[in-house]
Amino acid sequence: MNRFFLLVFILLVLAEVSIGQDYTLESPAKTNRIEVSVVERLTYKVLHKNETVLNPSAISITINDKKYGSEPKVRKSQTRSVNEVIKPVLKVKRAEVQNDYNELELQFAGKYGVIFRAYDDGIAYRITTNMKGEITIQDEEIEYNFGVDHTASIPVADGFFTHYERNYTTQKINALGDEEMSCLPILVHLQNGRKAVITESDLYDYPGFYLKKGTVTHSLSGTLPGYPKQYKQPDDRDVRPTEREEFLAKTNGKRSFPWRLMVISDEDKDLVENELVLKLSSPLKLKDTSWIRPGKVAWDWYNANNITGVDFESGINTDTYKYYIDFAAEHKLQYVILDEGWYDIKTNDLIHPVSTIDMEELARYGNEKQVGLILWVTWKALEDMLNPALDQFEKWGVKGIKVDFMQRDDQWMVSYYEKVARLGAEHKLLVDFHGSYKPSGLRRAYPNVITREGVKGLEQHKWEGQMANPEYDVEIPFIRMLAGPMDYTPGAMRNAQKRNYQAFFERPMSLGTRCHQLAMYVIYESPLQMLADSPSNYHKEQECMEFLSVVPTVWDETMVLDAKFGDYVLIARKSGKEWYVGALTDWSDRDLEVDLSFLGEGEYTIDLYQDGANAERHAEDFKRIKKKVTHQDKLKIHLASGGGWVARIY
């Protein structure tokens, strides 16, 4: 009798632990399919409309010297379907985000699991663990086995110490050098005009990942920075790891790891509308968000505090910043930034400004004018006196901080981002990360993380010139912006075409036309949007300021009307009862059609700005037109080389 019960018990255990099984997961509309194989190793295959996108690609994680994902044994599998609406605190693309997906969760012997999700616009997976105490992660195997030497648009990094400000190199996957690696997101040009973008989401207490050429032909593999062991700090801002540990992270054994996601699109414009990173992010962690106010900012650093027509010497002083506050108030801008120089970078004392700045008076004056102050800091200066500094900022009445020069995404630094977000929220401070890694979902849990850099923005024109150009400008909406808001800092009023352009640190000019700059306020997503040029230059451009004063930074609805990666993009966005439409082109002039059928019934006024007849000779040339339109109209528009077009419809 005892032998009988023992046999029954063994059979039950064998039934619970499955070896050599396959699982299939389809998206709600059956657009995408994930085929999971559990044999000698755990792999997944991805199909889009029954065509293979990824050949079987390995998933594993090495914990405490043991590789999980090798010889996997399934203990339990379960599926679920979700149909929900996310209402983000900051409406970066739209007020409501539809979140529909099917999910497969596999739990394996060894107290780990993998969750797969299939969306109609992409797929994702994440590893989970249910282990006691702290665990040490030595490696994670992330593989994208395309089976075809696709072309990819790659932001090649020069190592794990990077600010993610990279131009895209369009090349074959196999052409990636053995020692080269790519930041994320990366765009892969699939067959039949389809595209895939790879990135990650819900990154907490764990390093970000990069891509390198895989060991399997026509593949890419993930690589992650080890935990920093030794550093060198040659100046006030660069803290560079010189030696790393043999592990990636030490972390809680009961946790979920970041989502590894791939967006798959049939049309280029789908990439611009995609919100998969947000959908995969952890939900809101703040109880009170009423104080989080999006808006526009008068920025000092790009224009080197160069103002004219005043009776005081401009620079890092109280009079200059009162002038910026007056300008902001006049044009209904919500904030002014005090960038580098307001504190002594030799002492990194964030509590005592330089003698020429009366911070209490500026905060009082700004409050009187309904203009908030945002303070720039290096991350190391902030970290060294974090709590006293945040207490002082709150005491002054500062509304936000711009934290700069992290240039890392190892486990320590990723956790630092969350710490700043959490403590910033406790002090009611917005956070704008510069010198940062790509957005990876933090903004949904902490919407006070209102924007971040990680983009080759307008500041490049102060020194580098040709790298931030109209070609790049129509690549980033499809790749970088897919990850989340980007602080490109547009708004240059000095504009030039290639032949009459030069980099100029104190009086920079942008590449492309004036309308190219104006259109960025509709095309580029950032709930905190800079006006980068000098107030004196804006005062000379009242027609442009009439647009910049009213253009929103958050949106109820977004519609990509037409787009082609690296060539052009045309977007309509709604705020309240008004619509804004913007278009950007690369160095090719082109004609586009704006179909106004998205408008409701009735007659509207359109206030549009178009490249002037001589914009290809003098980039600042533009023409403003006001007229009546209806939803039946189709507007023919012309964009000059490096040009743009923008309109307000009300």
Coordinates of C-alpha atoms in Angstrom, one line a residue, residues 39-555:
V39 CA 13.6 22.1 -24.2
E40 CA 17.3 22.2 -23.3
R41 CA 17.0 25.9 -23.0
L42 CA 14.2 28.5 -22.9
T43 CA 13.6 30.3 -26.2
Y44 CA 11.0 32.4 -27.8
K45 CA 10.1 33.0 -31.4
V46 CA 8.1 36.1 -32.7
L47 CA 5.8 36.2 -35.8
H48 CA 4.0 39.2 -37.2
K49 CA 1.1 38.4 -39.4
N50 CA 2.4 34.9 -39.7
E51 CA 5.8 36.1 -40.9
T52 CA 8.9 35.4 -38.8
V53 CA 10.4 38.4 -37.1
L54 CA 12.6 36.6 -34.6
N55 CA 13.9 33.1 -34.9
P56 CA 14.1 31.2 -31.6
S57 CA 16.0 33.5 -29.2
A58 CA 17.4 32.5 -25.8
I59 CA 16.3 33.8 -22.4
S60 CA 18.3 33.1 -19.3
I61 CA 19.6 34.8 -16.1
T62 CA 22.6 33.7 -14.0
I63 CA 21.9 34.1 -10.3
N64 CA 24.4 33.0 -7.6
D65 CA 26.5 31.2 -10.2
K66 CA 23.6 29.2 -11.5
K67 CA 22.1 29.7 -15.0
Y68 CA 18.3 29.8 -14.9
G69 CA 16.8 29.1 -18.4
S70 CA 19.1 26.2 -19.1
E71 CA 17.2 22.8 -18.8
P72 CA 14.0 24.6 -17.7
K73 CA 11.2 22.7 -16.1
V74 CA 7.8 24.2 -16.1
R75 CA 5.9 23.9 -12.8
K76 CA 2.9 26.1 -13.7
S77 CA 1.6 28.0 -16.6
Q78 CA -1.3 30.5 -16.7
T79 CA -2.7 33.0 -19.2
R80 CA -4.8 36.1 -18.9
S81 CA -6.3 38.8 -21.1
V82 CA -6.3 42.5 -20.1
N83 CA -8.4 45.3 -21.6
E84 CA -8.0 48.5 -19.7
V85 CA -7.6 52.3 -20.1
I86 CA -4.6 54.1 -18.6
K87 CA -5.1 57.8 -17.7
P88 CA -1.6 59.2 -17.2
V89 CA -1.0 62.2 -15.0
L90 CA 0.8 63.9 -17.8
K91 CA -0.9 63.6 -21.2
V92 CA 2.3 63.2 -23.3
K93 CA 0.4 61.8 -26.3
R94 CA -3.2 61.5 -25.2
A95 CA -5.5 61.7 -22.2
E96 CA -6.4 58.0 -22.3
V97 CA -4.1 55.1 -23.4
Q98 CA -5.8 51.9 -24.4
N99 CA -3.9 48.9 -22.9
D100 CA -5.0 45.6 -24.4
Y101 CA -2.8 42.5 -24.3
N102 CA -2.7 38.8 -23.7
E103 CA -0.3 37.3 -21.2
L104 CA 1.4 34.0 -20.6
E105 CA 3.2 33.4 -17.3
L106 CA 5.5 30.4 -16.9
Q107 CA 6.8 29.4 -13.5
F108 CA 9.8 27.1 -13.5
A109 CA 11.4 24.8 -11.0
G110 CA 14.1 26.8 -9.2
K111 CA 11.8 29.6 -8.1
Y112 CA 11.9 31.7 -11.3
G113 CA 9.6 32.5 -14.1
V114 CA 9.1 34.4 -17.3
I115 CA 6.0 36.5 -18.3
F116 CA 5.3 37.1 -21.9
R117 CA 2.9 39.7 -23.3
A118 CA 1.5 40.0 -26.8
Y119 CA 0.2 43.3 -28.0
D120 CA -1.1 44.2 -31.4
D121 CA 1.8 46.7 -31.7
G122 CA 4.6 44.6 -30.2
I123 CA 5.7 41.9 -27.7
A124 CA 7.5 41.9 -24.4
Y125 CA 8.9 39.5 -21.8
R126 CA 10.3 39.8 -18.3
I127 CA 12.0 37.4 -15.9
T128 CA 10.7 37.0 -12.3
T129 CA 12.2 35.4 -9.3
N130 CA 10.8 34.2 -6.0
M131 CA 13.9 33.5 -4.0
K132 CA 14.7 34.2 -0.4
G133 CA 16.9 37.1 0.7
E134 CA 19.4 39.0 -1.5
I135 CA 20.5 37.5 -4.8
T136 CA 23.5 38.2 -7.0
I137 CA 22.9 38.6 -10.7
Q138 CA 26.1 37.7 -12.7
D139 CA 24.6 37.7 -16.2
E140 CA 21.4 38.0 -18.3
E141 CA 21.1 36.4 -21.7
I142 CA 19.1 38.7 -24.0
E143 CA 19.0 37.6 -27.7
Y144 CA 17.4 38.8 -30.9
N145 CA 18.0 36.2 -33.5
F146 CA 16.7 37.8 -36.7
G147 CA 18.0 35.1 -39.1
V148 CA 18.4 37.8 -41.7
D149 CA 21.1 40.5 -42.0
H150 CA 18.7 43.3 -41.7
T151 CA 19.6 47.0 -41.9
A152 CA 19.4 48.8 -38.5
S153 CA 19.6 52.4 -37.4
I154 CA 22.0 52.2 -34.5
P155 CA 23.0 54.8 -31.9
V156 CA 26.5 53.4 -31.4
A157 CA 27.8 54.0 -27.9
D158 CA 31.5 54.4 -26.9
G159 CA 31.1 52.3 -23.8
F160 CA 28.9 52.1 -20.7
F161 CA 29.8 55.7 -19.8
T162 CA 27.5 57.6 -22.1
H163 CA 24.9 60.3 -22.2
Y164 CA 22.9 58.6 -25.0
E165 CA 23.4 61.6 -27.4
R166 CA 24.3 59.7 -30.5
N167 CA 23.5 60.0 -34.2
Y168 CA 22.1 57.0 -35.9
T169 CA 24.3 54.9 -38.1
T170 CA 22.2 53.0 -40.7
Q171 CA 24.1 49.7 -41.4
K172 CA 23.7 46.0 -41.6
I173 CA 23.5 44.1 -38.3
N174 CA 26.6 42.1 -39.2
A175 CA 28.5 45.3 -39.8
L176 CA 28.4 46.2 -36.1
G177 CA 32.0 45.8 -34.9
D178 CA 32.9 43.1 -32.4
E179 CA 33.8 45.7 -29.8
E180 CA 30.9 48.1 -30.7
M181 CA 27.6 48.3 -28.9
S182 CA 24.4 50.2 -29.3
C183 CA 22.4 52.3 -26.9
L184 CA 18.6 51.8 -26.9
P185 CA 16.2 52.2 -28.5
I186 CA 17.5 50.7 -31.8
L187 CA 15.4 50.5 -35.0
V188 CA 15.6 47.4 -37.2
H189 CA 14.4 47.6 -40.8
L190 CA 12.4 44.4 -41.4
Q191 CA 11.2 43.1 -44.8
N192 CA 8.3 44.6 -46.7
G193 CA 8.8 48.0 -45.2
R194 CA 8.1 46.9 -41.6
K195 CA 10.1 48.0 -38.7
A196 CA 11.0 46.9 -35.2
V197 CA 12.2 49.0 -32.3
I198 CA 13.9 47.3 -29.3
T199 CA 14.1 48.9 -25.9
E200 CA 13.2 48.2 -22.3
S201 CA 10.6 49.3 -19.7
D202 CA 10.1 49.2 -15.9
L203 CA 13.8 49.5 -15.1
Y204 CA 14.4 49.6 -11.4
D205 CA 17.3 48.5 -9.2
Y206 CA 19.0 46.9 -12.2
P207 CA 21.3 48.0 -15.0
G208 CA 20.1 49.1 -18.3
F209 CA 21.0 47.0 -21.3
Y210 CA 22.7 47.7 -24.6
L211 CA 23.0 45.6 -27.8
K212 CA 26.0 44.2 -29.5
K213 CA 26.5 41.8 -32.4
G214 CA 25.4 38.3 -31.3
T215 CA 27.3 35.0 -31.5
V216 CA 24.6 33.6 -33.7
T217 CA 24.7 34.9 -37.3
H218 CA 22.4 37.8 -38.0
S219 CA 21.6 38.4 -34.3
L220 CA 22.0 41.0 -31.6
S221 CA 22.7 40.2 -28.0
G222 CA 22.3 42.2 -24.8
T223 CA 25.2 43.4 -22.7
L224 CA 24.9 45.1 -19.3
P225 CA 27.3 47.2 -17.2
G226 CA 28.7 45.6 -14.1
Y227 CA 28.3 47.2 -10.7
P228 CA 30.9 50.0 -10.3
K229 CA 33.8 49.1 -8.0
Q230 CA 36.2 52.0 -8.4
Y231 CA 35.7 55.5 -9.8
K232 CA 37.7 58.6 -10.9
Q233 CA 36.3 62.1 -10.8
P234 CA 38.5 64.5 -12.9
D235 CA 36.1 67.5 -12.5
D236 CA 32.8 68.5 -10.8
R237 CA 30.6 66.5 -13.2
D238 CA 32.2 63.4 -14.6
V239 CA 32.3 60.4 -12.2
R240 CA 33.6 57.6 -14.4
P241 CA 33.8 53.9 -13.2
T242 CA 37.3 52.7 -13.7
E243 CA 36.7 49.1 -12.4
R244 CA 33.6 47.1 -12.2
E245 CA 32.5 44.1 -10.1
E246 CA 32.0 40.6 -11.6
F247 CA 28.2 41.0 -11.0
L248 CA 25.5 43.1 -12.6
A249 CA 23.4 43.6 -9.5
K250 CA 22.7 42.5 -5.9
T251 CA 19.0 42.7 -5.4
N252 CA 15.9 41.4 -3.6
G253 CA 15.2 37.7 -4.5
K254 CA 11.5 38.3 -4.8
R255 CA 11.1 40.7 -7.7
S256 CA 10.3 41.3 -11.4
F257 CA 13.1 42.3 -13.8
P258 CA 12.7 44.9 -16.6
W259 CA 10.6 44.2 -19.6
R260 CA 12.5 43.5 -22.8
L261 CA 10.2 44.8 -25.5
M262 CA 10.0 45.0 -29.3
V263 CA 7.6 47.3 -31.1
I264 CA 6.6 46.0 -34.5
S265 CA 5.0 48.3 -37.1
D266 CA 3.7 48.0 -40.6
E267 CA 3.8 51.7 -41.2
D268 CA 6.4 54.2 -40.0
K269 CA 3.8 56.4 -38.5
D270 CA 2.8 53.7 -36.0
L271 CA 6.2 54.1 -34.3
V272 CA 5.5 57.7 -33.5
E273 CA 2.1 56.9 -31.9
N274 CA 3.4 53.9 -30.0
E275 CA 3.1 53.9 -26.1
L276 CA 4.3 50.4 -25.3
V277 CA 7.0 51.6 -22.9
L278 CA 4.3 53.5 -20.9
K279 CA 1.9 50.5 -20.9
L280 CA 4.6 48.2 -19.5
S281 CA 5.6 50.6 -16.7
S282 CA 4.7 50.3 -13.0
P283 CA 1.6 52.4 -12.1
L284 CA 1.5 55.6 -10.2
K285 CA 3.3 55.6 -6.8
L286 CA 2.5 59.2 -5.7
K287 CA -0.7 59.9 -3.7
D288 CA -0.8 63.6 -4.6
T289 CA 0.0 64.8 -8.1
S290 CA -2.0 68.1 -8.1
W291 CA 1.2 70.1 -7.9
I292 CA 2.7 68.7 -11.0
R293 CA 2.3 71.4 -13.6
P294 CA 3.5 70.9 -17.2
G295 CA 4.6 74.0 -19.2
K296 CA 7.2 76.0 -21.0
V297 CA 10.5 77.4 -19.8
A298 CA 12.7 80.4 -20.5
W299 CA 16.1 78.8 -20.6
D300 CA 19.3 80.8 -20.0
W301 CA 22.3 78.5 -20.8
Y302 CA 21.8 78.0 -24.6
N303 CA 21.8 81.8 -25.2
A304 CA 24.6 82.5 -22.6
N305 CA 22.4 85.0 -20.8
N306 CA 22.8 87.4 -23.7
I307 CA 20.2 90.1 -23.5
T308 CA 20.2 93.6 -24.9
G309 CA 18.5 96.9 -24.3
V310 CA 18.8 96.9 -20.6
D311 CA 20.6 99.1 -18.1
F312 CA 22.5 96.4 -16.3
E313 CA 25.2 93.9 -17.2
S314 CA 23.7 90.6 -18.1
G315 CA 25.0 87.4 -16.7
I316 CA 24.6 85.2 -13.6
N317 CA 22.9 87.8 -11.5
T318 CA 19.5 88.7 -9.9
D319 CA 18.7 91.5 -12.4
T320 CA 19.2 89.1 -15.4
Y321 CA 16.9 86.5 -14.0
K322 CA 14.3 89.0 -13.1
Y323 CA 14.4 90.0 -16.8
Y324 CA 13.8 86.3 -17.7
I325 CA 11.0 86.1 -15.2
D326 CA 9.4 89.2 -16.7
F327 CA 9.7 87.7 -20.2
A328 CA 8.2 84.4 -19.0
A329 CA 5.3 86.2 -17.3
E330 CA 4.6 88.4 -20.4
H331 CA 4.3 85.3 -22.6
K332 CA 2.6 83.0 -20.2
L333 CA 5.6 80.7 -19.7
Q334 CA 5.4 78.7 -16.5
Y335 CA 9.1 78.5 -15.6
V336 CA 12.6 80.0 -15.7
I337 CA 15.7 77.8 -15.4
L338 CA 18.8 78.9 -13.6
D339 CA 21.4 76.7 -15.3
E340 CA 25.1 76.3 -14.6
G341 CA 26.6 79.2 -12.6
W342 CA 24.1 79.9 -9.9
Y343 CA 26.2 78.0 -7.4
D344 CA 30.0 77.6 -7.2
I345 CA 31.1 74.5 -9.0
K346 CA 34.4 74.5 -7.1
T347 CA 32.6 74.0 -3.8
N348 CA 29.4 72.4 -5.1
D349 CA 27.5 74.2 -2.3
L350 CA 23.9 74.0 -3.3
I351 CA 22.6 75.8 -0.2
H352 CA 24.5 79.1 -0.7
P353 CA 24.2 80.6 -4.2
V354 CA 27.0 82.8 -5.7
S355 CA 27.0 86.3 -4.3
T356 CA 25.4 87.8 -7.4
I357 CA 22.2 85.7 -6.9
D358 CA 19.5 86.4 -4.4
M359 CA 17.6 83.2 -4.6
E360 CA 14.9 84.2 -2.0
E361 CA 14.2 87.4 -3.9
L362 CA 14.0 85.6 -7.3
A363 CA 11.6 83.0 -5.9
R364 CA 9.5 85.7 -4.3
Y365 CA 9.5 87.7 -7.6
G366 CA 8.7 84.7 -9.7
N367 CA 5.9 83.7 -7.3
E368 CA 4.5 87.2 -7.7
K369 CA 4.5 86.8 -11.5
Q370 CA 3.3 83.2 -11.4
V371 CA 6.6 81.9 -12.8
G372 CA 8.4 79.0 -11.1
L373 CA 12.1 78.5 -10.8
I374 CA 14.0 75.4 -11.8
L375 CA 17.6 74.9 -10.7
W376 CA 20.3 73.0 -12.6
V377 CA 22.6 70.8 -10.5
T378 CA 25.2 68.2 -11.3
W379 CA 24.1 64.8 -9.9
K380 CA 27.2 64.4 -7.8
A381 CA 26.8 67.8 -6.1
L382 CA 23.1 66.9 -5.4
E383 CA 24.0 63.4 -4.1
D384 CA 26.7 64.8 -1.7
M385 CA 24.1 67.0 0.1
L386 CA 20.8 65.5 -1.1
N387 CA 18.5 66.0 1.8
P388 CA 19.8 69.4 2.9
A389 CA 19.7 70.7 -0.7
L390 CA 16.2 69.5 -1.3
D391 CA 15.0 71.0 2.0
Q392 CA 16.6 74.3 1.0
F393 CA 15.0 74.2 -2.5
E394 CA 11.6 73.6 -1.0
K395 CA 12.2 76.4 1.5
W396 CA 13.1 78.8 -1.3
G397 CA 10.0 77.8 -3.2
V398 CA 11.8 76.3 -6.1
K399 CA 9.5 74.2 -8.4
G400 CA 12.0 71.8 -10.0
I401 CA 15.5 70.6 -10.5
K402 CA 17.5 69.8 -13.7
V403 CA 19.9 67.0 -12.7
D404 CA 22.8 66.6 -15.1
F405 CA 25.8 64.5 -16.1
M406 CA 24.9 61.1 -14.8
Q407 CA 26.0 59.4 -18.0
R408 CA 25.6 55.9 -16.6
D409 CA 22.8 53.3 -16.1
D410 CA 24.5 50.7 -13.9
Q411 CA 22.4 49.4 -11.0
W412 CA 23.6 52.1 -8.6
M413 CA 22.8 54.9 -11.0
V414 CA 19.4 53.5 -12.0
S415 CA 18.5 53.4 -8.3
Y416 CA 19.7 56.9 -7.9
Y417 CA 17.2 58.1 -10.5
E418 CA 14.4 56.6 -8.5
K419 CA 15.7 58.0 -5.3
V420 CA 15.8 61.5 -6.8
A421 CA 12.3 61.1 -8.3
R422 CA 10.9 59.9 -4.9
L423 CA 12.6 62.5 -2.8
G424 CA 11.9 65.2 -5.4
A425 CA 8.2 64.3 -5.1
E426 CA 8.3 64.5 -1.3
H427 CA 9.6 68.1 -1.8
K428 CA 7.1 68.9 -4.6
L429 CA 9.9 69.2 -7.2
L430 CA 9.8 68.5 -10.9
V431 CA 12.8 66.5 -12.2
D432 CA 14.4 66.9 -15.6
F433 CA 17.3 64.5 -16.1
H434 CA 20.1 65.6 -18.4
G435 CA 23.2 63.6 -19.4
S436 CA 20.8 60.7 -18.9
Y437 CA 19.9 57.3 -20.2
K438 CA 16.8 56.7 -22.3
P439 CA 13.3 56.8 -20.6
S440 CA 12.5 53.4 -19.3
G441 CA 9.1 53.8 -17.6
L442 CA 10.0 55.8 -14.5
R443 CA 7.7 58.7 -15.5
R444 CA 4.5 56.7 -15.0
A445 CA 5.2 55.8 -11.4
Y446 CA 6.8 59.3 -10.7
P447 CA 5.2 61.8 -13.1
N448 CA 7.3 64.6 -11.5
V449 CA 10.0 63.1 -13.7
I450 CA 8.6 65.4 -16.3
T451 CA 11.1 65.0 -19.1
R452 CA 14.7 64.0 -19.8
E453 CA 17.5 64.5 -22.3
G454 CA 19.2 61.4 -23.8
V455 CA 18.9 63.1 -27.2
K456 CA 21.3 65.1 -29.4
G457 CA 19.5 68.4 -28.9
L458 CA 19.8 72.0 -29.8
E459 CA 22.7 72.6 -27.5
Q460 CA 25.0 70.8 -29.9
H461 CA 25.0 74.0 -32.0
K462 CA 27.1 75.7 -29.4
W463 CA 30.1 73.6 -30.3
E464 CA 29.5 70.7 -32.7
G465 CA 27.3 72.0 -35.4
Q466 CA 26.4 69.6 -38.1
M467 CA 25.5 66.6 -35.9
A468 CA 22.1 67.9 -34.7
N469 CA 20.6 68.5 -38.1
P470 CA 17.3 68.1 -40.0
E471 CA 18.1 64.6 -40.9
Y472 CA 18.5 63.6 -37.3
D473 CA 15.5 65.6 -36.4
V474 CA 13.2 63.4 -38.5
E475 CA 14.8 60.2 -37.1
I476 CA 14.3 60.7 -33.4
P477 CA 10.4 60.8 -33.5
F478 CA 10.5 57.1 -34.6
I479 CA 13.2 55.9 -32.2
R480 CA 14.2 58.0 -29.2
M481 CA 10.7 59.5 -28.7
L482 CA 9.2 56.1 -28.7
A483 CA 10.8 55.5 -25.3
G484 CA 9.3 58.7 -23.8
P485 CA 9.5 62.5 -23.6
M486 CA 12.7 64.2 -24.8
D487 CA 14.1 67.5 -23.8
Y488 CA 15.5 68.5 -27.2
T489 CA 15.2 72.2 -26.1
P490 CA 14.0 73.8 -29.3
G491 CA 13.3 77.4 -30.1
A492 CA 16.3 78.9 -31.9
M493 CA 15.6 82.3 -33.6
R494 CA 18.9 82.4 -35.3
N495 CA 18.6 79.8 -38.1
A496 CA 20.8 78.9 -41.0
Q497 CA 21.1 76.6 -44.0
K498 CA 24.2 74.4 -44.4
R499 CA 26.3 76.8 -46.5
N500 CA 26.0 79.8 -44.0
Y501 CA 26.1 77.9 -40.7
Q502 CA 28.7 77.9 -38.1
A503 CA 28.9 76.7 -34.5
F504 CA 29.0 79.6 -32.1
F505 CA 29.0 79.0 -28.3
E506 CA 27.6 82.3 -27.1
R507 CA 25.3 83.2 -30.0
P508 CA 24.4 79.8 -31.5
M509 CA 22.3 79.2 -34.6
S510 CA 20.3 76.2 -35.6
L511 CA 20.4 74.2 -38.8
G512 CA 17.2 74.4 -40.8
T513 CA 14.5 77.0 -41.1
R514 CA 12.7 79.1 -38.6
C515 CA 9.5 77.0 -39.2
H516 CA 11.6 73.9 -38.6
Q517 CA 12.1 75.2 -35.0
L518 CA 8.5 76.2 -34.5
A519 CA 7.2 72.8 -35.7
M520 CA 9.3 71.0 -33.1
Y521 CA 6.8 72.2 -30.4
V522 CA 4.1 70.1 -32.0
I523 CA 6.3 67.2 -33.2
Y524 CA 8.5 66.6 -30.1
E525 CA 6.9 65.4 -26.9
S526 CA 8.0 67.0 -23.6
P527 CA 5.6 68.1 -20.9
L528 CA 8.4 70.6 -20.0
Q529 CA 9.3 72.4 -23.2
M530 CA 12.2 74.9 -23.4
L531 CA 12.4 78.2 -25.2
A532 CA 16.1 78.1 -25.7
D533 CA 16.9 81.4 -27.2
S534 CA 17.4 84.8 -25.6
P535 CA 14.4 86.9 -24.5
S536 CA 15.9 89.7 -26.5
N537 CA 15.8 87.6 -29.7
Y538 CA 12.2 86.6 -29.0
H539 CA 11.2 90.2 -28.4
K540 CA 12.2 90.9 -32.0
E541 CA 10.0 88.0 -33.2
Q542 CA 6.6 88.8 -32.0
E543 CA 4.8 86.7 -34.6
C544 CA 6.7 83.6 -33.5
M545 CA 6.1 84.5 -29.8
E546 CA 2.3 84.6 -30.5
F547 CA 2.6 80.9 -31.4
L548 CA 5.1 79.9 -28.7
S549 CA 3.0 81.6 -26.0
V550 CA 0.0 79.4 -26.7
V551 CA 1.3 76.1 -27.9
P552 CA 0.6 73.4 -25.2
T553 CA 3.1 70.8 -23.9
V554 CA 0.6 68.1 -23.2
W555 CA -2.1 66.7 -25.4

